[in-house]
mmCIF file of C-alpha atoms in Angstrom:
data_model
loop_
_atom_site.group_PDB
_atom_site.id
_atom_site.type_symbol
_atom_site.label_atom_id
_atom_site.label_comp_id
_atom_site.label_asym_id
_atom_site.label_seq_id
_atom_site.Cartn_x
_atom_site.Cartn_y
_atom_site.Cartn_z
ATOM 1 C CA MET A 661 -26.350 49.657 6.480
ATOM 2 C CA THR A 662 -25.545 48.904 3.507
ATOM 3 C CA PRO A 663 -26.508 45.534 2.333
ATOM 4 C CA ASP A 664 -23.651 42.493 2.215
ATOM 5 C CA PRO A 665 -22.627 42.020 -1.762
ATOM 6 C CA THR A 666 -22.646 38.540 -1.620
ATOM 7 C CA THR A 667 -25.680 37.410 -0.108
ATOM 8 C CA PRO A 668 -27.999 35.945 -2.138
ATOM 9 C CA GLU A 669 -31.026 38.844 -1.526
ATOM 10 C CA THR A 670 -28.722 41.626 -2.953
ATOM 11 C CA SER A 671 -26.142 40.501 -4.672
ATOM 12 C CA PRO A 672 -25.260 41.724 -8.073
ATOM 13 C CA PHE A 673 -23.580 38.608 -8.749
ATOM 14 C CA VAL A 674 -23.949 34.873 -10.295
ATOM 15 C CA ILE A 675 -21.211 32.247 -10.105
ATOM 16 C CA ARG A 676 -22.066 29.720 -12.559
ATOM 17 C CA LEU A 677 -20.186 27.663 -14.696
ATOM 18 C CA ALA A 678 -20.472 29.096 -18.195
ATOM 19 C CA ILE A 679 -24.106 28.098 -20.319
ATOM 20 C CA GLU A 680 -23.884 29.805 -23.714
ATOM 21 C CA GLU A 681 -21.256 30.799 -26.113
ATOM 22 C CA ARG A 682 -21.222 34.761 -24.834
ATOM 23 C CA ASP A 683 -20.632 33.282 -21.455
ATOM 24 C CA LEU A 684 -17.231 32.086 -22.988
ATOM 25 C CA LEU A 685 -16.794 34.818 -24.991
ATOM 26 C CA ALA A 686 -16.727 37.440 -22.712
ATOM 27 C CA ALA A 687 -14.579 35.031 -20.013
ATOM 28 C CA GLN A 688 -12.156 35.088 -22.952
ATOM 29 C CA ARG A 689 -12.695 39.023 -23.763
ATOM 30 C CA LEU A 690 -11.984 39.395 -19.724
ATOM 31 C CA ARG A 691 -8.613 36.646 -19.784
ATOM 32 C CA TYR A 692 -7.708 39.417 -22.682
ATOM 33 C CA GLY A 693 -7.559 42.756 -21.163
ATOM 34 C CA VAL A 694 -5.750 40.860 -17.936
ATOM 35 C CA PHE A 695 -3.371 38.432 -19.377
ATOM 36 C CA VAL A 696 -2.993 39.999 -22.690
ATOM 37 C CA GLU A 697 -2.943 44.052 -22.220
ATOM 38 C CA GLU A 698 -2.346 44.094 -18.504
ATOM 39 C CA LEU A 699 0.839 41.439 -18.372
ATOM 40 C CA GLY A 700 1.799 41.866 -22.173
ATOM 41 C CA GLY A 701 0.476 37.954 -22.922
ATOM 42 C CA ASP A 702 -0.100 36.372 -26.882
ATOM 43 C CA GLY A 703 -0.116 33.326 -28.565
ATOM 44 C CA PRO A 704 -0.847 31.751 -31.601
ATOM 45 C CA LEU A 705 -4.865 31.392 -30.832
ATOM 46 C CA VAL A 706 -5.354 35.389 -29.400
ATOM 47 C CA ASP A 707 -7.216 37.622 -31.158
ATOM 48 C CA HIS A 708 -6.485 40.918 -31.051
ATOM 49 C CA VAL A 709 -8.743 41.861 -33.399
ATOM 50 C CA GLU A 710 -12.100 40.813 -31.133
ATOM 51 C CA ARG A 711 -9.917 41.351 -27.896
ATOM 52 C CA LEU A 712 -10.176 37.299 -27.295
ATOM 53 C CA GLU A 713 -7.364 35.361 -25.334
ATOM 54 C CA ARG A 714 -8.059 31.845 -26.423
ATOM 55 C CA ASP A 715 -6.254 28.650 -26.424
ATOM 56 C CA GLU A 716 -6.864 25.032 -27.708
ATOM 57 C CA PHE A 717 -7.803 24.436 -24.783
ATOM 58 C CA ASP A 718 -10.687 25.921 -23.715
ATOM 59 C CA PRO A 719 -13.461 23.741 -25.967
ATOM 60 C CA ILE A 720 -12.468 20.865 -23.228
ATOM 61 C CA TYR A 721 -12.803 23.024 -20.120
ATOM 62 C CA ASP A 722 -15.612 23.948 -17.745
ATOM 63 C CA HIS A 723 -15.831 27.761 -17.419
ATOM 64 C CA LEU A 724 -16.969 29.280 -13.975
ATOM 65 C CA VAL A 725 -17.877 32.741 -14.519
ATOM 66 C CA LEU A 726 -18.453 34.704 -12.162
ATOM 67 C CA ILE A 727 -21.546 37.267 -13.961
ATOM 68 C CA ASP A 728 -22.107 40.861 -12.860
ATOM 69 C CA THR A 729 -25.837 41.446 -13.349
ATOM 70 C CA ARG A 730 -25.514 44.910 -14.127
ATOM 71 C CA ARG A 731 -22.836 45.141 -17.181
ATOM 72 C CA ASP A 732 -24.238 44.258 -20.052
ATOM 73 C CA SER A 733 -23.778 41.171 -22.002
ATOM 74 C CA SER A 734 -24.438 41.501 -25.741
ATOM 75 C CA ALA A 735 -21.350 43.518 -25.306
ATOM 76 C CA LEU A 736 -19.757 40.736 -23.825
ATOM 77 C CA ASP A 737 -18.913 42.453 -20.281
ATOM 78 C CA HIS A 738 -20.826 40.895 -17.988
ATOM 79 C CA VAL A 739 -18.064 38.568 -16.984
ATOM 80 C CA VAL A 740 -15.686 40.018 -13.847
ATOM 81 C CA GLY A 741 -14.300 37.007 -12.664
ATOM 82 C CA VAL A 742 -13.132 33.544 -14.618
ATOM 83 C CA TYR A 743 -11.769 29.872 -13.186
ATOM 84 C CA ARG A 744 -11.218 27.178 -16.120
ATOM 85 C CA LEU A 745 -11.646 23.657 -15.130
ATOM 86 C CA LEU A 746 -10.149 20.291 -16.008
ATOM 87 C CA PRO A 747 -11.398 16.817 -14.249
ATOM 88 C CA GLY A 748 -8.750 14.776 -14.991
ATOM 89 C CA GLU A 749 -11.174 12.052 -16.303
ATOM 90 C CA ARG A 750 -11.705 14.541 -19.701
ATOM 91 C CA ALA A 751 -7.741 15.137 -19.643
ATOM 92 C CA ALA A 752 -7.640 12.046 -19.915
ATOM 93 C CA GLU A 753 -9.895 11.515 -22.778
ATOM 94 C CA PHE A 754 -8.284 14.456 -24.383
ATOM 95 C CA GLY A 755 -4.975 13.231 -24.565
ATOM 96 C CA ARG A 756 -2.940 15.951 -21.637
ATOM 97 C CA PHE A 757 -3.468 18.610 -19.493
ATOM 98 C CA TYR A 758 -2.708 21.973 -20.090
ATOM 99 C CA CYS A 759 -0.355 21.609 -17.385
ATOM 100 C CA ASP A 760 1.868 19.033 -19.124
ATOM 101 C CA GLY A 761 3.189 21.586 -21.517
ATOM 102 C CA GLU A 762 5.591 22.911 -19.042
ATOM 103 C CA TYR A 763 5.427 20.252 -16.036
ATOM 104 C CA ASP A 764 6.239 16.476 -16.223
ATOM 105 C CA LEU A 765 2.757 15.533 -14.542
ATOM 106 C CA THR A 766 3.754 11.548 -13.296
ATOM 107 C CA ALA A 767 3.579 11.691 -10.246
ATOM 108 C CA LEU A 768 0.101 13.093 -10.105
ATOM 109 C CA ARG A 769 -0.957 10.821 -12.184
ATOM 110 C CA ALA A 770 0.992 7.785 -10.562
ATOM 111 C CA SER A 771 -1.047 8.991 -7.376
ATOM 112 C CA ASN A 772 -4.571 7.644 -8.584
ATOM 113 C CA ARG A 773 -6.195 9.881 -7.450
ATOM 114 C CA ARG A 774 -8.752 12.384 -8.692
ATOM 115 C CA LEU A 775 -7.395 15.255 -10.016
ATOM 116 C CA LEU A 776 -8.363 18.699 -11.327
ATOM 117 C CA GLU A 777 -6.565 20.978 -13.289
ATOM 118 C CA LEU A 778 -7.560 24.771 -12.679
ATOM 119 C CA GLY A 779 -6.133 27.495 -15.118
ATOM 120 C CA ARG A 780 -6.827 31.171 -16.393
ATOM 121 C CA SER A 781 -8.146 32.278 -12.876
ATOM 122 C CA CYS A 782 -8.023 35.956 -12.798
ATOM 123 C CA VAL A 783 -10.802 38.767 -12.116
ATOM 124 C CA HIS A 784 -11.619 42.406 -13.488
ATOM 125 C CA ARG A 785 -9.085 45.141 -12.407
ATOM 126 C CA ASP A 786 -12.276 46.741 -11.071
ATOM 127 C CA TYR A 787 -13.303 44.222 -8.752
ATOM 128 C CA ARG A 788 -10.217 43.204 -7.382
ATOM 129 C CA GLY A 789 -10.157 43.610 -3.390
ATOM 130 C CA GLY A 790 -13.820 42.759 -3.374
ATOM 131 C CA PRO A 791 -16.290 39.885 -3.119
ATOM 132 C CA ALA A 792 -14.836 38.460 -6.436
ATOM 133 C CA MET A 793 -12.055 35.665 -5.747
ATOM 134 C CA PHE A 794 -14.367 35.100 -2.404
ATOM 135 C CA LEU A 795 -17.095 33.791 -4.918
ATOM 136 C CA LEU A 796 -15.190 32.041 -6.933
ATOM 137 C CA TRP A 797 -13.843 30.197 -4.196
ATOM 138 C CA ASN A 798 -17.330 29.184 -3.449
ATOM 139 C CA GLY A 799 -18.108 28.500 -6.503
ATOM 140 C CA LEU A 800 -14.684 26.100 -6.912
ATOM 141 C CA ALA A 801 -15.699 24.523 -4.094
ATOM 142 C CA ASP A 802 -19.511 22.999 -4.636
ATOM 143 C CA TYR A 803 -16.957 22.036 -7.996
ATOM 144 C CA VAL A 804 -14.838 19.745 -5.994
ATOM 145 C CA LEU A 805 -17.511 18.665 -4.036
ATOM 146 C CA ASP A 806 -19.343 17.588 -6.946
ATOM 147 C CA LEU A 807 -16.753 15.552 -8.923
ATOM 148 C CA GLY A 808 -14.945 13.933 -5.089
ATOM 149 C CA ILE A 809 -12.021 15.774 -6.637
ATOM 150 C CA GLU A 810 -8.714 14.570 -4.058
ATOM 151 C CA VAL A 811 -6.034 16.926 -5.948
ATOM 152 C CA LEU A 812 -5.940 20.288 -7.350
ATOM 153 C CA PHE A 813 -3.411 21.530 -9.639
ATOM 154 C CA GLY A 814 -2.595 24.363 -12.032
ATOM 155 C CA VAL A 815 -0.010 26.531 -12.720
ATOM 156 C CA ALA A 816 0.183 30.195 -11.055
ATOM 157 C CA SER A 817 2.138 32.917 -12.242
ATOM 158 C CA PHE A 818 4.498 35.633 -11.560
ATOM 159 C CA HIS A 819 5.191 38.692 -14.379
ATOM 160 C CA GLY A 820 8.070 38.824 -16.159
ATOM 161 C CA THR A 821 11.064 36.546 -16.349
ATOM 162 C CA ASP A 822 13.653 38.691 -14.888
ATOM 163 C CA ILE A 823 14.701 35.839 -12.025
ATOM 164 C CA GLU A 824 16.822 37.975 -10.302
ATOM 165 C CA ALA A 825 13.618 39.702 -9.401
ATOM 166 C CA LEU A 826 11.797 37.025 -8.729
ATOM 167 C CA LYS A 827 14.467 35.376 -6.191
ATOM 168 C CA LEU A 828 13.264 35.965 -3.080
ATOM 169 C CA PRO A 829 9.714 34.848 -3.600
ATOM 170 C CA LEU A 830 10.653 31.889 -5.674
ATOM 171 C CA SER A 831 13.207 30.528 -3.223
ATOM 172 C CA TRP A 832 10.263 31.332 -0.239
ATOM 173 C CA LEU A 833 8.214 28.382 -2.117
ATOM 174 C CA HIS A 834 11.213 25.996 -2.807
ATOM 175 C CA HIS A 835 12.008 26.327 1.160
ATOM 176 C CA HIS A 836 8.168 26.933 2.621
ATOM 177 C CA HIS A 837 6.436 25.175 0.573
ATOM 178 C CA LEU A 838 7.416 22.527 -1.623
ATOM 179 C CA ALA A 839 4.932 19.550 -1.834
ATOM 180 C CA PRO A 840 5.543 16.184 -1.025
ATOM 181 C CA GLU A 841 7.651 14.086 -2.483
ATOM 182 C CA ALA A 842 4.347 11.718 -3.921
ATOM 183 C CA LEU A 843 2.967 14.897 -5.887
ATOM 184 C CA ARG A 844 5.882 16.611 -6.289
ATOM 185 C CA VAL A 845 5.894 17.460 -10.402
ATOM 186 C CA ARG A 846 8.692 18.752 -12.141
ATOM 187 C CA ALA A 847 9.148 21.195 -14.805
ATOM 188 C CA LEU A 848 10.144 20.101 -18.036
ATOM 189 C CA PRO A 849 13.889 20.524 -18.535
ATOM 190 C CA GLU A 850 13.678 23.033 -21.776
ATOM 191 C CA HIS A 851 12.363 25.763 -19.625
ATOM 192 C CA ALA A 852 12.985 25.011 -15.684
ATOM 193 C CA GLN A 853 14.044 27.378 -13.720
ATOM 194 C CA ARG A 854 15.714 26.433 -9.909
ATOM 195 C CA MET A 855 13.565 27.525 -7.686
ATOM 196 C CA ASP A 856 16.801 27.550 -4.341
ATOM 197 C CA LEU A 857 17.923 30.775 -5.157
ATOM 198 C CA VAL A 858 18.643 32.018 -1.987
ATOM 199 C CA PRO A 859 19.614 30.183 1.350
ATOM 200 C CA ALA A 860 16.983 29.588 3.879
ATOM 201 C CA ASP A 861 18.722 31.072 6.631
ATOM 202 C CA GLN A 862 19.064 33.911 4.742
ATOM 203 C CA LEU A 863 15.758 35.150 3.498
ATOM 204 C CA ASP A 864 12.849 37.825 4.396
ATOM 205 C CA ARG A 865 9.533 36.058 5.020
ATOM 206 C CA LYS A 866 8.432 39.822 4.651
ATOM 207 C CA ALA A 867 9.908 41.065 1.302
ATOM 208 C CA ALA A 868 9.431 37.635 -0.309
ATOM 209 C CA MET A 869 5.858 37.775 0.363
ATOM 210 C CA VAL A 870 5.155 42.128 -0.998
ATOM 211 C CA ALA A 871 6.859 40.061 -4.041
ATOM 212 C CA MET A 872 4.856 37.109 -3.719
ATOM 213 C CA PRO A 873 1.571 36.851 -6.030
ATOM 214 C CA ALA A 874 -2.174 37.761 -4.399
ATOM 215 C CA LEU A 875 -3.487 34.283 -5.469
ATOM 216 C CA ILE A 876 -0.269 32.104 -5.230
ATOM 217 C CA LYS A 877 0.134 33.537 -1.040
ATOM 218 C CA ALA A 878 -4.325 32.854 -0.832
ATOM 219 C CA TYR A 879 -3.313 29.649 -2.161
ATOM 220 C CA LEU A 880 -0.242 28.862 0.137
ATOM 221 C CA ARG A 881 -2.683 29.789 3.476
ATOM 222 C CA LEU A 882 -4.929 27.756 2.364
ATOM 223 C CA GLY A 883 -2.440 24.902 3.205
ATOM 224 C CA GLY A 884 -1.150 24.868 -0.575
ATOM 225 C CA PHE A 885 2.395 23.791 -2.153
ATOM 226 C CA VAL A 886 4.617 23.737 -5.132
ATOM 227 C CA GLY A 887 6.113 21.825 -7.651
ATOM 228 C CA ALA A 888 9.916 21.760 -8.132
ATOM 229 C CA ASP A 889 10.986 24.486 -10.678
ATOM 230 C CA ALA A 890 9.706 26.998 -12.223
ATOM 231 C CA PHE A 891 8.700 27.360 -15.531
ATOM 232 C CA ILE A 892 9.582 30.061 -17.643
ATOM 233 C CA ASP A 893 7.157 31.202 -20.232
ATOM 234 C CA ARG A 894 8.462 33.845 -22.783
ATOM 235 C CA PRO A 895 5.364 34.178 -25.152
ATOM 236 C CA PHE A 896 3.337 34.708 -22.093
ATOM 237 C CA ASN A 897 5.935 36.893 -20.478
ATOM 238 C CA THR A 898 5.752 35.193 -17.092
ATOM 239 C CA THR A 899 7.353 32.641 -14.496
ATOM 240 C CA ASP A 900 5.363 29.659 -13.487
ATOM 241 C CA VAL A 901 4.785 27.571 -10.299
ATOM 242 C CA CYS A 902 2.618 24.777 -10.349
ATOM 243 C CA LEU A 903 0.094 25.199 -7.299
ATOM 244 C CA LEU A 904 -1.618 22.074 -5.893
ATOM 245 C CA MET A 905 -3.782 21.346 -3.334
ATOM 246 C CA ASP A 906 -4.756 17.855 -1.640
ATOM 247 C CA THR A 907 -7.963 18.159 -0.499
ATOM 248 C CA THR A 908 -7.462 16.112 2.501
ATOM 249 C CA ALA A 909 -4.590 17.650 3.922
ATOM 250 C CA MET A 910 -5.723 21.321 3.914
ATOM 251 C CA SER A 911 -5.029 23.540 6.293
ATOM 252 C CA ALA A 912 -8.031 23.111 9.307
ATOM 253 C CA LYS A 913 -9.472 27.115 8.393
ATOM 254 C CA HIS A 914 -10.033 25.309 4.532
ATOM 255 C CA LYS A 915 -11.138 22.092 5.246
ATOM 256 C CA GLY A 916 -13.715 23.828 7.759
ATOM 257 C CA PHE A 917 -15.196 25.993 4.893
ATOM 258 C CA TYR A 918 -15.397 22.598 2.483
ATOM 259 C CA THR A 919 -17.273 20.882 5.006
ATOM 260 C CA ARG A 920 -19.857 23.205 6.107
ATOM 261 C CA LYS A 921 -20.605 23.544 2.477
ATOM 262 C CA PHE A 922 -20.937 19.839 2.723
ATOM 263 C CA ASP A 923 -23.579 19.880 5.314
ATOM 264 C CA ALA A 924 -25.453 22.760 3.960
ATOM 265 C CA ARG A 925 -26.174 20.653 1.131
ATOM 266 C CA ALA A 926 -26.612 17.202 2.666
#
């Protein structure tokens, strides 16, 4: 029988926070491959010579990295999955979240709850469909429990800015997964795109789901919801939505996952 690649005894994977510059550079190299080479994004601090996707927020974030120990760390090839994590207290010290550039976060700040911003989530193309995302979620669960996080949020992207092509999934999100008013952030007006583009009774669920990115579908299955409006990010060639998850109102399945991890550590 082939060993389960997710068991500690046999796994070539390590999930942890980046602990040295090489880890961060490898994460930025992975992000370059996904967000720049695959999706056509760009930015003022992107290094096309060294193939590093980076921005001014990288120094203040924690970087949760999935490492394949079989790959060459000296070539910055060892990080095959990454999540950026920014606790609310640290964002307050810095002065803003990344999402402040796209969304009005007044509702979140007014909630007085412990916040965690997620961002730049990606997995190497050779590891998609395997255990990589599950392992990243396990690492994220540990982080959330350690810090007592109550609300997770961050932007997730549709590739491209053709709203006609995205009207079905955006409308499905608006009609079926809109955040409660107390947590409903809104896109900044100059780049906002309304999402109620197709009436609810005319939506084809299957077609909407086919057009929905896998990461967004994963959040929805776990009880996530979205803010009002999408944000058109033309430099990054994406249409973004703000995903939110209230850890006190998760789906039963996901809450059980967190509870099991908590019990195991008690």
